[in-house]
Short mmCIF file of C-alpha atoms in Angstrom, two decimals:
data_model
loop_
_atom_site.label_atom_id
_atom_site.label_comp_id
_atom_site.label_asym_id
_atom_site.label_seq_id
_atom_site.Cartn_x
_atom_site.Cartn_y
_atom_site.Cartn_z
CA MET A 1 1.35 16.85 -0.46
CA SER A 2 3.58 16.83 1.77
CA THR A 3 3.36 15.67 5.54
CA ALA A 4 4.69 15.89 9.40
CA PRO A 5 8.02 14.98 8.90
CA ASP A 6 7.83 12.46 12.18
CA ALA A 7 4.61 10.52 10.16
CA ILE A 8 5.17 7.02 10.12
CA VAL A 9 5.53 6.18 6.49
CA ALA A 10 4.51 2.70 4.76
CA TYR A 11 5.54 1.40 2.04
CA ILE A 12 3.58 -0.11 -0.16
CA ASP A 13 3.25 -2.74 -2.96
CA GLY A 14 0.81 -5.10 -5.07
CA GLY A 15 1.63 -6.97 -8.14
CA ALA A 16 0.03 -10.31 -10.14
CA ARG A 17 1.51 -12.78 -11.86
CA GLY A 18 -0.25 -13.06 -15.77
CA ASN A 19 -2.42 -9.55 -14.60
CA PRO A 20 -4.95 -11.47 -13.32
CA GLY A 21 -2.85 -14.04 -12.08
CA PRO A 22 -1.36 -15.04 -8.77
CA ALA A 23 -1.02 -11.90 -6.50
CA GLY A 24 -0.02 -10.58 -3.62
CA TYR A 25 0.78 -7.38 -1.42
CA GLY A 26 3.91 -6.53 0.89
CA VAL A 27 3.75 -3.29 3.23
CA ARG A 28 7.19 -2.25 5.37
CA ILE A 29 6.31 0.02 7.77
CA GLU A 30 9.42 2.37 9.31
CA GLN A 31 10.12 5.20 11.31
CA PRO A 32 10.42 8.77 9.93
CA ASP A 33 14.19 8.33 9.99
CA GLY A 34 14.14 4.71 8.29
CA THR A 35 14.35 2.36 11.36
CA LEU A 36 12.01 -1.07 10.63
CA ILE A 37 8.74 -0.91 12.33
CA GLU A 38 7.62 -3.79 10.74
CA GLU A 39 7.39 -5.79 7.52
CA PHE A 40 4.52 -8.29 6.44
CA CYS A 41 2.98 -9.47 3.06
CA GLU A 42 0.06 -11.44 1.71
CA SER A 43 -1.01 -13.58 -1.04
CA ILE A 44 -4.35 -13.19 -1.82
CA GLY A 45 -5.07 -15.41 -5.13
CA THR A 46 -6.39 -14.74 -8.76
CA ALA A 47 -6.11 -10.60 -8.78
CA THR A 48 -4.92 -7.99 -10.76
CA ASN A 49 -1.72 -5.95 -10.34
CA ASN A 50 -4.50 -2.75 -9.10
CA VAL A 51 -6.49 -4.92 -6.87
CA ALA A 52 -3.13 -5.94 -5.52
CA GLU A 53 -1.39 -2.57 -4.94
CA TYR A 54 -5.59 -1.87 -3.19
CA ARG A 55 -5.36 -4.54 -0.85
CA GLY A 56 -1.33 -3.68 0.26
CA LEU A 57 -2.63 0.06 1.11
CA ILE A 58 -5.67 -1.00 3.15
CA ALA A 59 -3.56 -3.65 4.94
CA ALA A 60 -1.41 -0.30 5.48
CA LEU A 61 -4.09 1.57 6.57
CA GLU A 62 -5.79 -0.89 9.27
CA TRP A 63 -2.13 -1.48 10.38
CA ALA A 64 -2.07 2.53 11.10
CA LYS A 65 -5.75 2.61 12.77
CA GLN A 66 -5.10 -0.56 14.87
CA ARG A 67 -2.23 1.16 16.79
CA GLY A 68 -4.30 4.36 17.09
CA LEU A 69 -2.02 6.74 14.66
CA LYS A 70 -3.28 9.81 14.00
CA ARG A 71 -0.37 10.57 10.87
CA LEU A 72 0.50 8.22 8.29
CA HIS A 73 2.82 8.61 5.02
CA VAL A 74 2.56 6.26 2.39
CA ARG A 75 4.81 5.99 -0.37
CA SER A 76 4.07 3.70 -3.09
CA ASP A 77 5.34 3.07 -6.81
CA SER A 78 1.51 2.82 -8.28
CA LEU A 79 1.31 6.40 -10.08
CA LEU A 80 -2.41 5.32 -10.87
CA LEU A 81 -3.60 4.57 -7.19
CA VAL A 82 -1.71 7.34 -5.42
CA GLN A 83 -3.52 9.56 -7.93
CA GLN A 84 -6.73 8.43 -7.36
CA MET A 85 -6.72 8.68 -3.64
CA LEU A 86 -4.93 12.50 -4.69
CA GLY A 87 -8.28 12.91 -5.67
CA HIS A 88 -6.52 13.68 -9.40
CA PHE A 89 -8.08 10.59 -11.36
CA LYS A 90 -11.38 8.64 -10.91
CA VAL A 91 -11.37 5.34 -9.91
CA LYS A 92 -13.52 4.30 -13.42
CA HIS A 93 -12.85 0.43 -12.70
CA PRO A 94 -16.02 -1.64 -10.93
CA GLY A 95 -14.03 -3.60 -9.65
CA LEU A 96 -11.03 -1.00 -7.40
CA GLN A 97 -14.07 1.20 -6.70
CA PRO A 98 -15.06 -1.19 -3.31
CA LEU A 99 -11.11 -1.01 -2.71
CA TYR A 100 -11.10 2.78 -2.99
CA ALA A 101 -13.79 3.16 -1.19
CA LYS A 102 -12.69 1.40 1.83
CA ALA A 103 -9.16 2.78 1.75
CA HIS A 104 -11.03 6.66 1.05
CA LEU A 105 -12.51 5.55 4.49
CA LEU A 106 -10.04 4.08 6.49
CA ALA A 107 -7.09 6.95 5.81
CA HIS A 108 -10.17 9.69 6.99
CA GLU A 109 -10.63 7.69 10.14
CA ILE A 110 -7.10 7.99 10.73
CA GLY A 111 -7.07 11.62 10.13
CA ARG A 112 -4.05 13.04 7.81
CA VAL A 113 -3.11 10.88 5.61
CA ALA A 114 -0.14 11.89 2.79
CA PHE A 115 0.09 9.71 -0.90
CA GLU A 116 3.64 9.99 -2.47
CA HIS A 117 4.43 8.44 -5.50
CA VAL A 118 8.16 7.05 -5.31
CA GLY A 119 10.37 5.59 -8.41
CA ARG A 120 10.62 1.48 -8.07
CA ALA A 121 14.30 1.96 -6.70
CA LYS A 122 13.11 2.93 -3.31
CA ASN A 123 10.33 1.10 -2.80
CA ALA A 124 12.44 -1.71 -3.34
CA ASP A 125 11.68 -3.35 0.21
CA ALA A 126 7.61 -3.69 -0.37
CA ASP A 127 8.61 -5.13 -4.11
CA ARG A 128 10.64 -7.97 -1.97
CA LEU A 129 7.39 -8.22 -0.21
CA ALA A 130 5.03 -8.37 -2.30
CA ASN A 131 6.75 -11.12 -4.76
CA ALA A 132 7.36 -13.30 -1.96
CA ALA A 133 3.57 -12.80 -1.25
CA MET A 134 2.79 -13.51 -5.35
CA ASP A 135 5.04 -16.81 -5.18
CA ASP A 136 3.05 -17.88 -2.37
CA ALA A 137 -0.13 -17.32 -4.42
CA ALA A 138 1.51 -19.35 -7.19
CA GLY A 139 2.59 -22.01 -4.88
CA SER A 140 5.85 -22.20 -6.08
CA ARG A 141 7.48 -20.27 -2.94
CA LYS A 142 10.31 -23.01 -1.56
CA PRO A 143 9.84 -24.14 2.31
#
């Protein structure tokens, strides 16, 4: 799905060590030209990789909605999440259904949200942030 070239870009990632295990997500928000706007991450306790991915998406969508954005381009290395949000894959897992519903509603409220699957190499900053959040969830992050 394409989006306007001036749309803000959100790189998202989530993960869990153990699946389920200590989990977290990371979000990097950029200008269309790649200039950093904001980065944030959060540990979410014990969860699965897919739950963490959706929590990252929801955090990015909430960030955009709070700022009144009408367009957002979401990039994720989770093929499952991207295909589900595009409507190509059904959300079968009961634990993901409410997260999908929330993300779908937020995307609708924003207006125009594009989803793009990117390789892990292009999602390195969000991956770094998600790993920091997983470290926090595991209690292994050094002060």
